[in-house]
Short mmCIF file of N, CA and C in Angstrom, two decimals:
data_model
loop_
_atom_site.label_atom_id
_atom_site.label_comp_id
_atom_site.label_asym_id
_atom_site.label_seq_id
_atom_site.Cartn_x
_atom_site.Cartn_y
_atom_site.Cartn_z
N MET A 1 17.29 161.61 102.95
CA MET A 1 16.13 161.95 102.16
C MET A 1 14.91 161.33 102.82
N GLY A 2 13.91 162.14 103.10
CA GLY A 2 12.73 161.66 103.79
C GLY A 2 11.66 161.14 102.84
N THR A 3 10.94 160.14 103.31
CA THR A 3 9.77 159.59 102.63
C THR A 3 8.69 159.48 103.69
N TRP A 4 7.52 160.05 103.46
CA TRP A 4 6.52 160.12 104.52
C TRP A 4 5.15 159.59 104.13
N GLY A 5 4.99 159.13 102.93
CA GLY A 5 3.68 158.62 102.52
C GLY A 5 3.81 157.84 101.23
N PHE A 6 2.70 157.74 100.51
CA PHE A 6 2.63 156.90 99.32
C PHE A 6 2.41 157.70 98.04
N GLY A 7 2.05 158.96 98.19
CA GLY A 7 1.75 159.79 97.04
C GLY A 7 2.98 160.09 96.19
N VAL A 8 2.74 160.61 95.02
CA VAL A 8 3.81 160.91 94.08
C VAL A 8 4.84 161.85 94.70
N PHE A 9 4.39 162.82 95.46
CA PHE A 9 5.30 163.82 96.01
C PHE A 9 5.56 163.62 97.51
N ASP A 10 5.44 162.40 97.98
CA ASP A 10 5.65 162.11 99.41
C ASP A 10 7.07 161.66 99.72
N ASP A 11 8.04 162.27 99.03
CA ASP A 11 9.44 162.06 99.36
C ASP A 11 10.21 163.32 98.97
N ASP A 12 11.33 163.56 99.65
CA ASP A 12 12.10 164.78 99.43
C ASP A 12 12.59 164.95 98.00
N PHE A 13 13.11 163.90 97.40
CA PHE A 13 13.69 164.02 96.07
C PHE A 13 12.64 164.45 95.05
N THR A 14 11.52 163.77 95.02
CA THR A 14 10.49 164.07 94.03
C THR A 14 9.90 165.46 94.27
N LEU A 15 9.74 165.82 95.52
CA LEU A 15 9.21 167.15 95.82
C LEU A 15 10.21 168.24 95.46
N ASP A 16 11.51 167.97 95.61
CA ASP A 16 12.52 168.93 95.16
C ASP A 16 12.46 169.11 93.64
N ILE A 17 12.25 168.04 92.91
CA ILE A 17 12.11 168.14 91.45
C ILE A 17 10.94 169.06 91.12
N LYS A 18 9.81 168.86 91.79
CA LYS A 18 8.64 169.70 91.56
C LYS A 18 8.93 171.15 91.92
N ASP A 19 9.56 171.36 93.07
CA ASP A 19 9.86 172.73 93.50
C ASP A 19 10.78 173.45 92.52
N TYR A 20 11.82 172.75 92.04
CA TYR A 20 12.71 173.36 91.05
C TYR A 20 11.94 173.72 89.79
N TYR A 21 11.14 172.80 89.29
CA TYR A 21 10.41 173.04 88.05
C TYR A 21 9.51 174.27 88.20
N LEU A 22 8.75 174.32 89.28
CA LEU A 22 7.84 175.46 89.49
C LEU A 22 8.61 176.77 89.65
N LEU A 23 9.73 176.72 90.35
CA LEU A 23 10.57 177.91 90.53
C LEU A 23 11.07 178.42 89.18
N PHE A 24 11.57 177.52 88.35
CA PHE A 24 12.10 177.94 87.05
C PHE A 24 10.99 178.43 86.14
N LYS A 25 9.83 177.82 86.20
CA LYS A 25 8.71 178.31 85.39
C LYS A 25 8.27 179.69 85.87
N GLU A 26 8.33 179.93 87.17
CA GLU A 26 8.02 181.27 87.70
C GLU A 26 8.98 182.31 87.15
N GLU A 27 10.20 181.89 86.85
CA GLU A 27 11.20 182.79 86.26
C GLU A 27 10.93 183.05 84.79
N GLY A 28 10.00 182.31 84.20
CA GLY A 28 9.61 182.54 82.82
C GLY A 28 10.39 181.77 81.77
N VAL A 29 11.13 180.74 82.18
CA VAL A 29 11.89 179.97 81.18
C VAL A 29 10.99 178.94 80.51
N SER A 30 11.45 178.44 79.38
CA SER A 30 10.70 177.43 78.65
C SER A 30 10.72 176.10 79.40
N VAL A 31 9.85 175.20 78.97
CA VAL A 31 9.81 173.86 79.55
C VAL A 31 11.17 173.18 79.36
N ASN A 32 11.72 173.26 78.13
CA ASN A 32 13.02 172.64 77.86
C ASN A 32 14.11 173.21 78.75
N GLN A 33 14.10 174.52 78.96
CA GLN A 33 15.13 175.15 79.78
C GLN A 33 14.97 174.71 81.24
N ALA A 34 13.74 174.65 81.73
CA ALA A 34 13.50 174.22 83.11
C ALA A 34 14.01 172.80 83.32
N VAL A 35 13.70 171.90 82.39
CA VAL A 35 14.14 170.50 82.50
C VAL A 35 15.67 170.42 82.42
N SER A 36 16.26 171.19 81.51
CA SER A 36 17.72 171.18 81.38
C SER A 36 18.40 171.69 82.64
N ARG A 37 17.82 172.72 83.25
CA ARG A 37 18.38 173.23 84.51
C ARG A 37 18.34 172.16 85.60
N ILE A 38 17.22 171.47 85.69
CA ILE A 38 17.08 170.43 86.73
C ILE A 38 18.08 169.30 86.47
N LYS A 39 18.21 168.90 85.24
CA LYS A 39 19.19 167.85 84.91
C LYS A 39 20.60 168.30 85.25
N ARG A 40 20.90 169.57 85.02
CA ARG A 40 22.23 170.11 85.36
C ARG A 40 22.45 170.06 86.87
N ILE A 41 21.45 170.43 87.62
CA ILE A 41 21.55 170.42 89.09
C ILE A 41 21.86 169.01 89.59
N TYR A 42 21.25 168.02 88.98
CA TYR A 42 21.44 166.64 89.43
C TYR A 42 22.50 165.90 88.61
N SER A 43 23.32 166.63 87.87
CA SER A 43 24.34 165.98 87.04
C SER A 43 25.37 165.21 87.86
N ASP A 44 25.53 165.54 89.13
CA ASP A 44 26.50 164.81 89.96
C ASP A 44 26.04 163.40 90.29
N ILE A 45 24.76 163.12 90.13
CA ILE A 45 24.27 161.76 90.39
C ILE A 45 23.83 161.08 89.09
N MET A 46 24.25 161.67 87.98
CA MET A 46 23.96 161.07 86.67
C MET A 46 25.21 160.40 86.13
N ASN A 47 25.00 159.42 85.31
CA ASN A 47 26.11 158.81 84.60
C ASN A 47 25.81 158.92 83.10
N ASP A 48 26.58 158.26 82.28
CA ASP A 48 26.38 158.36 80.82
C ASP A 48 25.00 157.90 80.39
N GLU A 49 24.38 157.04 81.19
CA GLU A 49 23.07 156.50 80.83
C GLU A 49 21.93 157.25 81.51
N GLY A 50 22.23 158.23 82.33
CA GLY A 50 21.18 158.99 83.01
C GLY A 50 21.39 159.02 84.51
N LEU A 51 20.31 159.19 85.23
CA LEU A 51 20.36 159.24 86.68
C LEU A 51 20.69 157.88 87.26
N SER A 52 21.10 157.88 88.52
CA SER A 52 21.36 156.61 89.19
C SER A 52 20.06 155.81 89.21
N PRO A 53 20.15 154.47 89.16
CA PRO A 53 18.96 153.63 89.02
C PRO A 53 17.91 153.81 90.11
N ASP A 54 18.30 154.17 91.31
CA ASP A 54 17.31 154.33 92.37
C ASP A 54 16.58 155.67 92.30
N LEU A 55 17.20 156.67 91.66
CA LEU A 55 16.56 158.00 91.60
C LEU A 55 15.91 158.30 90.25
N GLU A 56 16.35 157.65 89.19
CA GLU A 56 15.78 157.95 87.88
C GLU A 56 14.26 157.80 87.84
N PRO A 57 13.70 156.71 88.38
CA PRO A 57 12.23 156.61 88.34
C PRO A 57 11.55 157.77 89.08
N LEU A 58 12.08 158.14 90.23
CA LEU A 58 11.48 159.24 91.00
C LEU A 58 11.59 160.55 90.23
N PHE A 59 12.71 160.76 89.55
CA PHE A 59 12.93 161.96 88.76
C PHE A 59 11.85 162.10 87.69
N TYR A 60 11.69 161.07 86.88
CA TYR A 60 10.75 161.15 85.76
C TYR A 60 9.29 161.11 86.22
N ILE A 61 9.00 160.35 87.25
CA ILE A 61 7.62 160.31 87.76
C ILE A 61 7.24 161.66 88.34
N GLY A 62 8.14 162.24 89.14
CA GLY A 62 7.86 163.56 89.73
C GLY A 62 7.76 164.65 88.69
N LEU A 63 8.66 164.62 87.71
CA LEU A 63 8.65 165.63 86.66
C LEU A 63 7.41 165.50 85.78
N ALA A 64 7.03 164.28 85.44
CA ALA A 64 5.83 164.08 84.62
C ALA A 64 4.58 164.54 85.36
N ALA A 65 4.48 164.20 86.63
CA ALA A 65 3.31 164.62 87.42
C ALA A 65 3.24 166.14 87.53
N THR A 66 4.39 166.77 87.70
CA THR A 66 4.44 168.23 87.80
C THR A 66 4.06 168.87 86.47
N GLN A 67 4.65 168.37 85.39
CA GLN A 67 4.31 168.93 84.07
C GLN A 67 2.84 168.74 83.76
N GLN A 68 2.29 167.61 84.16
CA GLN A 68 0.87 167.37 83.91
C GLN A 68 0.03 168.39 84.68
N GLU A 69 0.38 168.63 85.94
CA GLU A 69 -0.34 169.63 86.74
C GLU A 69 -0.29 171.01 86.10
N CYS A 70 0.81 171.31 85.42
CA CYS A 70 1.00 172.61 84.77
C CYS A 70 0.51 172.64 83.33
N ASN A 71 -0.07 171.52 82.86
CA ASN A 71 -0.48 171.39 81.46
C ASN A 71 0.69 171.63 80.51
N GLU A 72 1.87 171.10 80.89
CA GLU A 72 3.08 171.25 80.09
C GLU A 72 3.79 169.91 79.90
N LEU A 73 3.04 168.85 79.84
CA LEU A 73 3.63 167.52 79.76
C LEU A 73 4.33 167.31 78.41
N VAL A 74 5.57 166.89 78.49
CA VAL A 74 6.39 166.63 77.31
C VAL A 74 6.43 165.11 77.10
N GLU A 75 6.34 164.70 75.84
CA GLU A 75 6.22 163.27 75.53
C GLU A 75 7.37 162.43 76.10
N GLU A 76 8.60 162.89 75.96
CA GLU A 76 9.76 162.12 76.47
C GLU A 76 9.63 161.87 77.97
N ILE A 77 9.25 162.89 78.72
CA ILE A 77 9.11 162.78 80.17
C ILE A 77 7.95 161.84 80.50
N LYS A 78 6.83 162.02 79.81
CA LYS A 78 5.66 161.16 80.00
C LYS A 78 6.01 159.70 79.75
N ASN A 79 6.67 159.41 78.64
CA ASN A 79 7.00 158.03 78.28
C ASN A 79 7.94 157.38 79.29
N LYS A 80 8.93 158.15 79.76
CA LYS A 80 9.87 157.59 80.74
C LYS A 80 9.16 157.31 82.06
N ALA A 81 8.27 158.20 82.48
CA ALA A 81 7.52 157.98 83.72
C ALA A 81 6.64 156.73 83.59
N ILE A 82 5.92 156.62 82.50
CA ILE A 82 5.05 155.45 82.28
C ILE A 82 5.88 154.17 82.25
N GLU A 83 7.03 154.22 81.62
CA GLU A 83 7.91 153.04 81.56
C GLU A 83 8.34 152.62 82.98
N HIS A 84 8.75 153.57 83.80
CA HIS A 84 9.18 153.23 85.16
C HIS A 84 8.02 152.69 85.99
N ILE A 85 6.85 153.28 85.83
CA ILE A 85 5.69 152.79 86.58
C ILE A 85 5.35 151.37 86.12
N THR A 86 5.36 151.14 84.82
CA THR A 86 5.04 149.82 84.27
C THR A 86 6.04 148.76 84.75
N LEU A 87 7.32 149.11 84.77
CA LEU A 87 8.36 148.16 85.19
C LEU A 87 8.44 148.00 86.71
N GLY A 88 7.81 148.92 87.43
CA GLY A 88 7.85 148.85 88.90
C GLY A 88 9.17 149.28 89.48
N THR A 89 9.93 150.10 88.76
CA THR A 89 11.21 150.58 89.28
C THR A 89 10.98 151.76 90.22
N GLY A 90 11.93 151.97 91.10
CA GLY A 90 11.84 153.10 92.03
C GLY A 90 10.97 152.85 93.24
N LEU A 91 10.65 151.61 93.52
CA LEU A 91 9.77 151.29 94.65
C LEU A 91 10.54 150.76 95.87
N GLU A 92 11.87 150.80 95.83
CA GLU A 92 12.67 150.19 96.88
C GLU A 92 12.33 150.70 98.28
N ARG A 93 12.23 152.02 98.42
CA ARG A 93 11.94 152.60 99.75
C ARG A 93 10.62 152.08 100.30
N TRP A 94 9.63 152.00 99.46
CA TRP A 94 8.32 151.55 99.90
C TRP A 94 8.29 150.04 100.10
N ARG A 95 9.03 149.33 99.29
CA ARG A 95 9.15 147.88 99.47
C ARG A 95 9.84 147.57 100.80
N ASN A 96 10.88 148.32 101.12
CA ASN A 96 11.61 148.14 102.38
C ASN A 96 10.76 148.51 103.60
N ALA A 97 9.76 149.35 103.39
CA ALA A 97 8.89 149.77 104.50
C ALA A 97 7.79 148.74 104.79
N GLY A 98 7.68 147.72 103.95
CA GLY A 98 6.69 146.68 104.19
C GLY A 98 5.71 146.52 103.05
N LEU A 99 4.99 145.42 103.08
CA LEU A 99 4.06 145.07 102.00
C LEU A 99 2.97 146.12 101.81
N ILE A 100 2.38 146.59 102.91
CA ILE A 100 1.29 147.58 102.79
C ILE A 100 1.80 148.86 102.12
N SER A 101 2.96 149.36 102.56
CA SER A 101 3.54 150.57 101.96
C SER A 101 3.81 150.36 100.48
N HIS A 102 4.36 149.22 100.15
CA HIS A 102 4.68 148.91 98.77
C HIS A 102 3.42 148.89 97.91
N LEU A 103 2.38 148.23 98.37
CA LEU A 103 1.14 148.12 97.60
C LEU A 103 0.43 149.47 97.47
N ARG A 104 0.47 150.27 98.52
CA ARG A 104 -0.19 151.59 98.45
C ARG A 104 0.54 152.51 97.48
N ARG A 105 1.87 152.45 97.49
CA ARG A 105 2.64 153.27 96.54
C ARG A 105 2.34 152.82 95.11
N LYS A 106 2.33 151.51 94.87
CA LYS A 106 2.02 151.00 93.53
C LYS A 106 0.64 151.47 93.09
N SER A 107 -0.30 151.49 94.00
CA SER A 107 -1.65 151.94 93.68
C SER A 107 -1.66 153.42 93.28
N GLU A 108 -0.93 154.24 94.01
CA GLU A 108 -0.85 155.67 93.67
C GLU A 108 -0.21 155.87 92.30
N LEU A 109 0.83 155.10 92.02
CA LEU A 109 1.50 155.23 90.72
C LEU A 109 0.63 154.72 89.58
N LYS A 110 -0.18 153.72 89.87
CA LYS A 110 -1.10 153.20 88.86
C LYS A 110 -2.12 154.29 88.47
N LYS A 111 -2.60 155.04 89.47
CA LYS A 111 -3.52 156.16 89.20
C LYS A 111 -2.83 157.22 88.34
N LEU A 112 -1.58 157.53 88.70
CA LEU A 112 -0.84 158.52 87.92
C LEU A 112 -0.65 158.04 86.49
N LYS A 113 -0.32 156.79 86.31
CA LYS A 113 -0.12 156.24 84.97
C LYS A 113 -1.37 156.42 84.12
N LYS A 114 -2.53 156.14 84.68
CA LYS A 114 -3.79 156.33 83.94
C LYS A 114 -3.97 157.78 83.53
N GLN A 115 -3.67 158.70 84.46
CA GLN A 115 -3.79 160.13 84.16
C GLN A 115 -2.82 160.53 83.06
N LEU A 116 -1.58 160.04 83.17
CA LEU A 116 -0.57 160.40 82.17
C LEU A 116 -0.96 159.87 80.79
N MET A 117 -1.49 158.66 80.74
CA MET A 117 -1.83 158.06 79.46
C MET A 117 -2.95 158.84 78.75
N LYS A 118 -3.81 159.48 79.53
CA LYS A 118 -4.90 160.28 78.96
C LYS A 118 -4.46 161.69 78.60
N SER A 119 -3.33 162.13 79.13
CA SER A 119 -2.89 163.51 78.98
C SER A 119 -2.30 163.80 77.61
N GLU A 120 -2.64 164.96 77.10
CA GLU A 120 -2.05 165.45 75.86
C GLU A 120 -0.67 166.01 76.17
N CYS A 121 0.21 165.88 75.22
CA CYS A 121 1.57 166.41 75.37
C CYS A 121 1.71 167.70 74.59
N ILE A 122 2.62 168.54 75.05
CA ILE A 122 2.94 169.76 74.32
C ILE A 122 4.24 169.54 73.56
N THR A 123 4.50 170.40 72.62
CA THR A 123 5.77 170.40 71.91
C THR A 123 6.48 171.68 72.26
N ASP A 124 7.67 171.55 72.84
CA ASP A 124 8.48 172.72 73.15
C ASP A 124 9.73 172.62 72.29
N SER A 125 9.76 173.42 71.23
CA SER A 125 10.89 173.36 70.31
C SER A 125 11.91 174.46 70.61
N SER A 126 11.81 175.06 71.78
CA SER A 126 12.76 176.12 72.13
C SER A 126 14.16 175.55 72.29
N ILE A 127 15.14 176.37 72.00
CA ILE A 127 16.54 175.97 72.10
C ILE A 127 17.00 176.22 73.53
N VAL A 128 17.73 175.25 74.08
CA VAL A 128 18.24 175.38 75.44
C VAL A 128 19.38 176.39 75.45
N ASP A 129 19.32 177.33 76.38
CA ASP A 129 20.34 178.36 76.53
C ASP A 129 21.51 177.80 77.33
N GLU A 130 22.57 177.42 76.63
CA GLU A 130 23.74 176.81 77.28
C GLU A 130 24.47 177.80 78.19
N VAL A 131 24.46 179.08 77.84
CA VAL A 131 25.11 180.09 78.68
C VAL A 131 24.43 180.12 80.04
N ASP A 132 23.11 180.07 80.03
CA ASP A 132 22.34 180.03 81.27
C ASP A 132 22.71 178.78 82.08
N LEU A 133 22.76 177.63 81.42
CA LEU A 133 23.06 176.38 82.11
C LEU A 133 24.46 176.38 82.72
N ASN A 134 25.40 177.02 82.06
CA ASN A 134 26.78 177.01 82.51
C ASN A 134 27.15 178.22 83.37
N SER A 135 26.15 178.95 83.82
CA SER A 135 26.41 180.16 84.62
C SER A 135 26.94 179.86 86.01
N GLY A 136 26.86 178.62 86.43
CA GLY A 136 27.31 178.25 87.78
C GLY A 136 26.15 178.14 88.76
N ARG A 137 25.07 178.81 88.46
CA ARG A 137 23.91 178.79 89.36
C ARG A 137 23.33 177.39 89.53
N PHE A 138 23.48 176.55 88.51
CA PHE A 138 22.86 175.22 88.53
C PHE A 138 23.86 174.10 88.80
N ASP A 139 25.08 174.46 89.16
CA ASP A 139 26.08 173.45 89.51
C ASP A 139 25.63 172.71 90.76
N PRO A 140 25.80 171.40 90.77
CA PRO A 140 25.40 170.62 91.96
C PRO A 140 26.05 171.13 93.24
N SER A 141 27.29 171.57 93.17
CA SER A 141 28.00 172.02 94.37
C SER A 141 27.45 173.33 94.92
N ASN A 142 26.67 174.05 94.13
CA ASN A 142 26.09 175.31 94.60
C ASN A 142 24.72 175.15 95.26
N GLN A 143 24.21 173.94 95.29
CA GLN A 143 22.90 173.72 95.90
C GLN A 143 23.08 173.54 97.40
N ARG A 144 22.34 174.28 98.18
CA ARG A 144 22.45 174.26 99.63
C ARG A 144 21.22 173.58 100.23
N TYR A 145 21.47 172.45 100.85
CA TYR A 145 20.38 171.68 101.43
C TYR A 145 20.18 172.06 102.89
N SER A 146 18.94 172.07 103.31
CA SER A 146 18.58 172.29 104.71
C SER A 146 17.96 171.01 105.24
N VAL A 147 18.34 170.66 106.45
CA VAL A 147 17.74 169.50 107.13
C VAL A 147 16.56 170.02 107.94
N TYR A 148 15.48 169.29 107.93
CA TYR A 148 14.31 169.67 108.71
C TYR A 148 13.78 168.46 109.46
N GLU A 149 13.00 168.75 110.48
CA GLU A 149 12.35 167.69 111.26
C GLU A 149 10.90 168.07 111.45
N ILE A 150 10.03 167.13 111.19
CA ILE A 150 8.59 167.34 111.36
C ILE A 150 8.07 166.18 112.20
N THR A 151 7.15 166.50 113.10
CA THR A 151 6.54 165.47 113.93
C THR A 151 5.13 165.20 113.45
N PHE A 152 4.85 163.93 113.18
CA PHE A 152 3.50 163.51 112.80
C PHE A 152 2.57 163.67 114.00
N PRO A 153 1.27 163.76 113.77
CA PRO A 153 0.32 163.81 114.89
C PRO A 153 0.45 162.60 115.82
N THR A 154 0.96 161.49 115.28
CA THR A 154 1.13 160.27 116.09
C THR A 154 2.38 160.34 116.97
N GLY A 155 3.20 161.36 116.77
CA GLY A 155 4.44 161.49 117.53
C GLY A 155 5.66 161.02 116.76
N LYS A 156 5.45 160.29 115.67
CA LYS A 156 6.56 159.82 114.83
C LYS A 156 7.23 161.04 114.19
N LYS A 157 8.56 161.00 114.09
CA LYS A 157 9.30 162.12 113.52
C LYS A 157 9.82 161.78 112.13
N LEU A 158 9.84 162.79 111.29
CA LEU A 158 10.40 162.68 109.95
C LEU A 158 11.56 163.66 109.86
N ILE A 159 12.71 163.16 109.47
CA ILE A 159 13.86 164.03 109.22
C ILE A 159 14.13 163.95 107.73
N GLY A 160 14.20 165.10 107.10
CA GLY A 160 14.42 165.15 105.67
C GLY A 160 15.38 166.27 105.31
N ASN A 161 15.63 166.43 104.03
CA ASN A 161 16.46 167.54 103.56
C ASN A 161 15.91 168.05 102.25
N THR A 162 16.11 169.34 102.03
CA THR A 162 15.59 169.98 100.83
C THR A 162 16.41 171.22 100.52
N VAL A 163 16.39 171.62 99.28
CA VAL A 163 16.99 172.89 98.89
C VAL A 163 15.93 174.00 98.93
N HIS A 164 14.72 173.63 99.19
CA HIS A 164 13.59 174.58 99.16
C HIS A 164 12.85 174.55 100.49
N LEU A 165 13.49 174.97 101.55
CA LEU A 165 12.90 174.85 102.87
C LEU A 165 11.57 175.62 102.99
N GLU A 166 11.53 176.83 102.44
CA GLU A 166 10.29 177.61 102.51
C GLU A 166 9.16 176.92 101.75
N ARG A 167 9.47 176.41 100.56
CA ARG A 167 8.46 175.70 99.78
C ARG A 167 8.02 174.41 100.48
N ARG A 168 8.97 173.74 101.14
CA ARG A 168 8.63 172.50 101.85
C ARG A 168 7.65 172.81 102.99
N GLY A 169 7.90 173.90 103.70
CA GLY A 169 6.98 174.30 104.76
C GLY A 169 5.59 174.58 104.22
N LYS A 170 5.52 175.26 103.08
CA LYS A 170 4.22 175.55 102.46
C LYS A 170 3.53 174.26 102.02
N HIS A 171 4.33 173.30 101.53
CA HIS A 171 3.77 172.01 101.11
C HIS A 171 3.09 171.32 102.30
N PHE A 172 3.79 171.30 103.44
CA PHE A 172 3.23 170.62 104.61
C PHE A 172 2.05 171.38 105.21
N GLU A 173 1.98 172.69 104.98
CA GLU A 173 0.80 173.44 105.41
C GLU A 173 -0.40 173.03 104.55
N LYS A 174 -0.16 172.89 103.25
CA LYS A 174 -1.23 172.52 102.32
C LYS A 174 -1.62 171.05 102.45
N TYR A 175 -0.62 170.19 102.66
CA TYR A 175 -0.83 168.76 102.76
C TYR A 175 -0.27 168.26 104.10
N PRO A 176 -1.00 168.46 105.19
CA PRO A 176 -0.48 168.07 106.51
C PRO A 176 -0.22 166.57 106.60
N LEU A 177 0.79 166.23 107.39
CA LEU A 177 1.09 164.82 107.62
C LEU A 177 -0.03 164.18 108.39
N LYS A 178 -0.26 162.91 108.09
CA LYS A 178 -1.34 162.18 108.80
C LYS A 178 -0.74 161.15 109.71
#
């Protein structure tokens, strides 16, 4: 899984969460159904208490930021993202990359937290379609990851993986690596 910067979507996992959410919303499903589909896709890395501890913060932070961008922020997602930002969880990759990386990531998340705290939440009382969820399309084993390599202008290479290779390419066109 690649990490290339400090922004909310500057890692493969969080950007995949965003890509899935936008894809499902393009299909016309409700917010609840989109979130349920994503949780089903990542059910292989979830336990009884939720996602694995290293990915749960990225999951909720990425999902909250995406929902906010779409004006579809749900209170549960917002609260979990704010909690992870407040506790400083999910910063291991940036902490391991050094003090500057760690502090810059914390700064980006602090900005997001302020935005989330000001954001209004929607209420989606739609019922989750279990037949849709159990169709097999969202089984973790059916997700096909592609490995990609991108070279920074400095010559440094990033190797990552995604289930949304076309969307990842479009992301890097819109937000070029620095």
